[in-house]
Tab-separated table of C-alpha atoms and ligand atoms in Angstrom:
chain	number	residue	atom	x	y	z
A	407	UNK	CA	-15.697	4.798	-0.046
A	408	UNK	CA	-15.211	6.006	-3.589
A	409	UNK	CA	-13.167	3.175	-5.012
A	410	UNK	CA	-11.867	-0.292	-4.296
A	411	UNK	CA	-8.083	-0.695	-4.451
A	412	UNK	CA	-6.174	-3.928	-4.942
A	413	UNK	CA	-2.487	-3.267	-4.354
A	414	UNK	CA	0.254	-5.825	-4.946
A	415	UNK	CA	3.572	-5.446	-3.122
A	416	UNK	CA	6.083	-7.600	-4.937
A	417	UNK	CA	8.796	-6.948	-2.339
A	418	UNK	CA	12.212	-8.213	-3.527
A	419	UNK	CA	10.750	-10.370	-6.302
A	420	UNK	CA	10.280	-10.013	-10.063
A	421	UNK	CA	12.953	-8.465	-12.235
A	422	UNK	CA	11.892	-6.760	-15.482
A	423	UNK	CA	11.591	-10.006	-17.489
A	424	UNK	CA	9.506	-11.774	-14.834
A	425	UNK	CA	7.352	-8.635	-14.478
A	426	UNK	CA	6.622	-8.568	-18.210
A	427	UNK	CA	5.693	-12.284	-18.182
A	428	UNK	CA	3.412	-11.729	-15.191
A	429	UNK	CA	1.616	-8.825	-16.870
A	430	UNK	CA	1.043	-10.700	-20.105
A	431	UNK	CA	-0.990	-13.261	-18.175
A	432	UNK	CA	-2.603	-10.822	-15.743
A	433	UNK	CA	-3.718	-8.243	-18.321
A	434	UNK	CA	-5.491	-10.930	-20.319
A	435	UNK	CA	-7.485	-11.922	-17.278
A	436	UNK	CA	-8.135	-8.538	-15.760
A	437	UNK	CA	-11.127	-6.582	-17.045
A	438	UNK	CA	-11.296	-2.888	-16.207
A	439	UNK	CA	-14.265	-1.952	-14.063
A	440	UNK	CA	-15.222	1.534	-12.921
A	441	UNK	CA	-14.474	2.188	-9.287
A	442	UNK	CA	-11.759	-0.466	-9.137
A	443	UNK	CA	-8.016	0.212	-9.274
A	444	UNK	CA	-5.089	-2.150	-9.347
A	445	UNK	CA	-1.813	-0.859	-7.945
A	446	UNK	CA	1.478	-2.674	-8.396
A	447	UNK	CA	4.625	-2.027	-6.376
A	448	UNK	CA	7.511	-3.760	-8.133
A	449	UNK	CA	11.141	-3.505	-7.078
A	450	UNK	CA	12.617	-0.189	-8.325
A	451	UNK	CA	14.421	-1.724	-11.269
A	452	UNK	CA	11.166	-3.190	-12.637
A	453	UNK	CA	9.018	-0.048	-12.346
A	454	UNK	CA	9.733	1.049	-15.898
A	455	UNK	CA	8.963	-2.401	-17.367
A	456	UNK	CA	5.631	-2.541	-15.518
A	457	UNK	CA	4.738	1.042	-16.455
A	458	UNK	CA	5.376	0.263	-20.128
A	459	UNK	CA	3.204	-2.843	-20.071
A	460	UNK	CA	0.272	-0.978	-18.487
A	461	UNK	CA	0.631	2.326	-20.392
A	462	UNK	CA	-2.816	1.891	-22.018
A	463	UNK	CA	-4.453	0.939	-18.714
A	464	UNK	CA	-4.715	4.078	-16.562
A	465	UNK	CA	-6.692	2.136	-13.944
A	466	UNK	CA	-3.453	0.309	-13.136
A	467	UNK	CA	-1.136	2.399	-10.984
A	468	UNK	CA	2.564	1.599	-10.672
A	469	UNK	CA	4.388	2.582	-7.508
A	470	UNK	CA	7.727	2.277	-5.748
A	471	UNK	CA	8.258	0.309	-2.549
A	472	UNK	CA	10.629	2.895	-1.133
A	473	UNK	CA	11.958	6.353	-1.947
A	474	UNK	CA	14.383	8.850	-0.472
A	475	UNK	CA	13.100	12.355	0.159
A	476	UNK	CA	16.035	14.295	-1.340
A	477	UNK	CA	15.712	15.024	-5.053
A	478	UNK	CA	19.221	14.049	-6.092
A	479	UNK	CA	22.775	13.906	-4.846
A	480	UNK	CA	25.311	11.735	-3.066
A	481	UNK	CA	23.002	9.116	-1.501
A	482	UNK	CA	24.412	5.824	-2.707
A	483	UNK	CA	21.825	3.107	-3.059
A	484	UNK	CA	18.801	5.353	-2.666
A	485	UNK	CA	16.147	6.148	-5.277
A	486	UNK	CA	14.653	9.639	-5.519
A	487	UNK	CA	11.082	10.616	-6.341
A	488	UNK	CA	12.044	12.250	-9.686
A	489	UNK	CA	13.744	8.990	-10.672
A	490	UNK	CA	10.699	6.832	-9.953
A	491	UNK	CA	8.428	9.363	-11.681
A	492	UNK	CA	10.666	9.206	-14.735
A	493	UNK	CA	10.289	5.407	-14.629
A	494	UNK	CA	6.480	5.726	-14.527
A	495	UNK	CA	5.534	5.567	-10.835
A	496	UNK	CA	2.560	7.492	-9.423
A	497	UNK	CA	2.703	6.267	-5.816
A	498	UNK	CA	5.056	4.803	-3.216
A	499	UNK	CA	4.797	2.722	-0.082
A	500	UNK	CA	5.940	4.472	3.085
A	501	UNK	CA	6.653	2.842	6.432
A	502	UNK	CA	6.083	-0.758	5.415
A	503	UNK	CA	6.760	-2.937	8.442
A	504	UNK	CA	9.790	-4.491	6.756
A	505	UNK	CA	11.261	-1.013	6.277
A	506	UNK	CA	10.464	-0.078	9.874
A	507	UNK	CA	11.635	-3.289	11.523
A	508	UNK	CA	14.430	-4.608	9.283
A	509	UNK	CA	15.868	-1.296	8.068
A	510	UNK	CA	15.107	0.899	11.053
A	511	UNK	CA	12.851	3.444	9.351
A	512	UNK	CA	11.734	5.908	12.018
A	513	UNK	CA	8.455	7.744	12.468
A	514	UNK	CA	10.260	10.950	11.412
A	515	UNK	CA	11.590	9.271	8.253
A	516	UNK	CA	8.092	8.133	7.262
A	517	UNK	CA	6.902	11.725	7.634
A	518	UNK	CA	9.703	13.107	5.460
A	519	UNK	CA	8.981	10.539	2.754
A	520	UNK	CA	5.226	11.137	2.807
A	521	UNK	CA	5.702	14.909	2.618
A	522	UNK	CA	8.159	14.669	-0.270
A	523	UNK	CA	5.777	12.390	-2.190
A	524	UNK	CA	2.833	14.730	-1.646
A	525	UNK	CA	4.928	17.730	-2.718
A	526	UNK	CA	5.736	15.866	-5.945
A	527	UNK	CA	2.071	14.975	-6.553
A	528	UNK	CA	2.452	11.257	-5.843
A	529	UNK	CA	0.290	9.165	-3.534
A	530	UNK	CA	1.970	7.879	-0.381
A	531	UNK	CA	0.599	4.502	0.737
A	532	UNK	CA	1.287	4.944	4.428
A	533	UNK	CA	1.598	1.605	6.230
A	534	UNK	CA	0.979	1.104	9.941
A	535	UNK	CA	0.618	-1.946	12.128
A	536	UNK	CA	1.444	-3.500	15.467
A	537	UNK	CA	3.623	-6.464	16.401
A	538	UNK	CA	2.094	-9.501	18.067
A	539	UNK	CA	3.384	-8.625	21.537
A	540	UNK	CA	1.971	-5.127	21.195
A	541	UNK	CA	-1.451	-6.540	20.234
A	542	UNK	CA	-1.341	-8.999	23.140
A	543	UNK	CA	-0.483	-6.197	25.536
A	544	UNK	CA	-3.534	-4.249	24.304
A	545	UNK	CA	-1.407	-1.533	22.672
A	546	UNK	CA	-2.568	-1.886	19.051
A	547	UNK	CA	-4.304	1.478	18.728
A	548	UNK	CA	-1.602	3.331	20.637
A	549	UNK	CA	1.073	1.876	18.326
A	550	UNK	CA	-0.880	2.795	15.203
A	551	UNK	CA	-1.595	6.320	16.434
A	552	UNK	CA	2.103	6.790	17.275
A	553	UNK	CA	3.001	5.707	13.732
A	554	UNK	CA	0.435	8.149	12.320
A	555	UNK	CA	2.355	10.811	14.243
A	556	UNK	CA	4.808	10.833	11.327
A	557	UNK	CA	2.122	12.795	9.478
A	558	UNK	CA	1.788	15.518	12.121
A	559	UNK	CA	1.889	18.938	10.531
A	560	UNK	CA	0.145	17.929	7.308
A	561	UNK	CA	-3.139	19.723	6.653
A	562	UNK	CA	-6.483	18.099	5.848
A	563	UNK	CA	-6.071	18.544	2.120
A	564	UNK	CA	-2.649	16.830	2.194
A	565	UNK	CA	-3.877	14.056	4.492
A	566	UNK	CA	-6.826	13.317	2.227
A	567	UNK	CA	-4.407	12.429	-0.590
A	568	UNK	CA	-2.728	9.677	1.443
A	569	UNK	CA	-3.835	6.060	1.186
A	570	UNK	CA	-3.386	4.161	4.444
A	571	UNK	CA	-2.629	0.475	4.809
A	572	UNK	CA	-3.205	-1.262	8.116
A	573	UNK	CA	-0.889	-4.260	8.168
A	574	UNK	CA	-0.534	-6.064	11.491
A	575	UNK	CA	3.069	-7.278	11.572
A	576	UNK	CA	2.005	-10.693	12.891
A	577	UNK	CA	-0.185	-11.194	9.812
A	578	UNK	CA	2.417	-10.365	7.175
A	579	UNK	CA	3.656	-13.444	5.375
A	580	UNK	CA	2.461	-15.723	8.173
A	581	UNK	CA	-0.766	-17.071	6.658
A	582	UNK	CA	-2.641	-15.590	9.649
A	583	UNK	CA	-4.865	-12.690	8.672
A	584	UNK	CA	-6.627	-10.318	11.035
A	585	UNK	CA	-10.341	-11.004	11.158
A	586	UNK	CA	-12.421	-8.384	9.344
A	587	UNK	CA	-13.718	-7.278	12.773
A	588	UNK	CA	-10.181	-6.874	14.196
A	589	UNK	CA	-9.115	-4.918	11.148
A	590	UNK	CA	-12.269	-2.799	11.287
A	591	UNK	CA	-11.383	-1.643	14.796
A	592	UNK	CA	-8.021	-0.309	13.692
A	593	UNK	CA	-9.448	1.128	10.491
A	594	UNK	CA	-11.977	2.985	12.650
A	595	UNK	CA	-9.112	4.344	14.772
A	596	UNK	CA	-7.463	5.671	11.599
A	597	UNK	CA	-10.773	7.233	10.527
A	598	UNK	CA	-11.079	8.907	13.933
A	599	UNK	CA	-7.527	10.208	13.714
A	600	UNK	CA	-8.303	11.678	10.300
A	601	UNK	CA	-11.660	13.068	11.458
A	602	UNK	CA	-9.797	14.818	14.288
A	603	UNK	CA	-7.726	16.545	11.604
A	604	UNK	CA	-10.722	17.681	9.598
A	605	UNK	CA	-10.772	14.986	6.922
A	606	UNK	CA	-14.230	13.694	5.903
A	607	UNK	CA	-14.850	9.947	5.843
A	608	UNK	CA	-15.292	9.970	2.054
A	609	UNK	CA	-11.713	11.276	1.728
A	610	UNK	CA	-10.173	8.526	3.862
A	611	UNK	CA	-8.936	5.344	2.195
A	612	UNK	CA	-7.629	2.511	4.354
A	613	UNK	CA	-6.443	-0.795	2.906
A	614	UNK	CA	-5.897	-3.959	4.909
A	615	UNK	CA	-2.740	-6.035	4.402
A	616	UNK	CA	-1.401	-9.252	5.890
A	617	UNK	CA	-1.917	-12.722	4.396
A	618	UNK	CA	-4.667	-11.657	2.011
A	619	UNK	CA	-5.445	-14.445	-0.441
A	620	UNK	CA	-8.257	-15.509	-2.779
A	621	UNK	CA	-9.945	-17.383	0.091
A	622	UNK	CA	-10.224	-14.439	2.506
A	623	UNK	CA	-10.336	-11.358	0.288
A	624	UNK	CA	-14.138	-11.177	-0.054
A	625	UNK	CA	-14.792	-11.272	3.685
A	626	UNK	CA	-12.174	-8.565	4.255
A	627	UNK	CA	-13.392	-6.138	1.579
A	628	UNK	CA	-17.009	-6.695	2.651
A	629	UNK	CA	-16.184	-4.922	5.899
A	630	UNK	CA	-17.287	-1.301	5.255
A	631	UNK	CA	-14.148	0.280	6.738
A	632	UNK	CA	-11.852	-1.772	4.475
A	633	UNK	CA	-11.412	0.090	1.175
A	634	UNK	CA	-9.118	-2.440	-0.435
A	635	UNK	CA	-6.164	-4.703	0.214
A	636	UNK	CA	-2.364	-4.610	0.091
A	637	UNK	CA	-1.123	-8.050	-0.863
A	638	UNK	CA	2.393	-9.492	-0.741
A	639	UNK	CA	2.855	-13.208	-1.396
A	640	UNK	CA	-0.457	-13.755	-3.163
A	641	UNK	CA	0.227	-10.917	-5.632
A	642	UNK	CA	3.193	-12.751	-7.161
A	643	UNK	CA	1.289	-15.288	-9.194
A	644	UNK	CA	-0.674	-13.785	-12.094
A	645	UNK	CA	-3.699	-16.108	-12.089
A	646	UNK	CA	-4.159	-15.898	-8.305
A	647	UNK	CA	-3.738	-12.135	-8.415
A	648	UNK	CA	-6.396	-11.888	-11.143
A	649	UNK	CA	-8.687	-13.899	-8.863
A	650	UNK	CA	-8.073	-11.525	-5.943
A	651	UNK	CA	-8.656	-8.462	-8.116
A	652	UNK	CA	-11.955	-9.901	-9.337
A	653	UNK	CA	-13.296	-10.113	-5.745
A	654	UNK	CA	-16.150	-7.748	-4.859
A	655	UNK	CA	-17.710	-6.963	-1.477
A	656	UNK	CA	-20.750	-8.969	-0.461
B	1551	LIG	P1	1.599	-10.781	2.693
B	1551	LIG	O1	2.345	-9.348	2.727
B	1551	LIG	O2	0.362	-10.603	1.836
B	1551	LIG	O3	2.602	-11.703	2.054
B	1551	LIG	O4	1.275	-11.132	4.078
B	1551	LIG	C1	1.610	-8.158	2.833
B	1551	LIG	C2	2.554	-6.979	2.825
B	1551	LIG	O5	3.643	-7.060	3.400
B	1551	LIG	O6	2.235	-5.921	2.254
């Protein structure tokens, strides 16, 4: 693992004014450290405000929660990659479980988005994860591998630029996190999938997401296959987020 990533997914929270207030508190508490990156995924209309606040802090990456793969045109309600780049984004989430399960994002859609982001030089944060009934039926790895299928056709060099996030659906926003050992098993499956496509371990980054909080972050990032965390609820409060970002592996 080359770096430790703490990513905050604000979901449908924090307009520009709230984002600025958050960053005033957070930036005072957060000390840059080599090998550590903080990524923030605000709603689209707050990307520019966040990017402005962190313009002197290149270790803080701003990203979009969702993009459309076409560059421009008659796609009411969608946001293109050039638009988020103009606003200051360098990354975007792809295939978050809420996009897959509430908005019907398909495996093919996730592939189109990831490809378009890579073509534009942005980092896709490609999210995968099983539902509770799928885990209970013993289908976790099969579900994750099927979701990874969206990336079929990408070469090793393209794949190595993707950051993965394993987020079991049953752990998102529920207060129940996967144990580090459970997560490690799925992370290992993602590593194997990448190895099968010619990507070296050092070029694979897999975050864990799902009810990460100050109390469990250290045990999760101490697991060698967990390269960082993707945090929803606990990334919304500046002091708590600063506490999470200050965590280091044991
Ligand atoms: P949570 O969300 O931390 O609130 O569980 C994680 C996510 O959806 O990325």
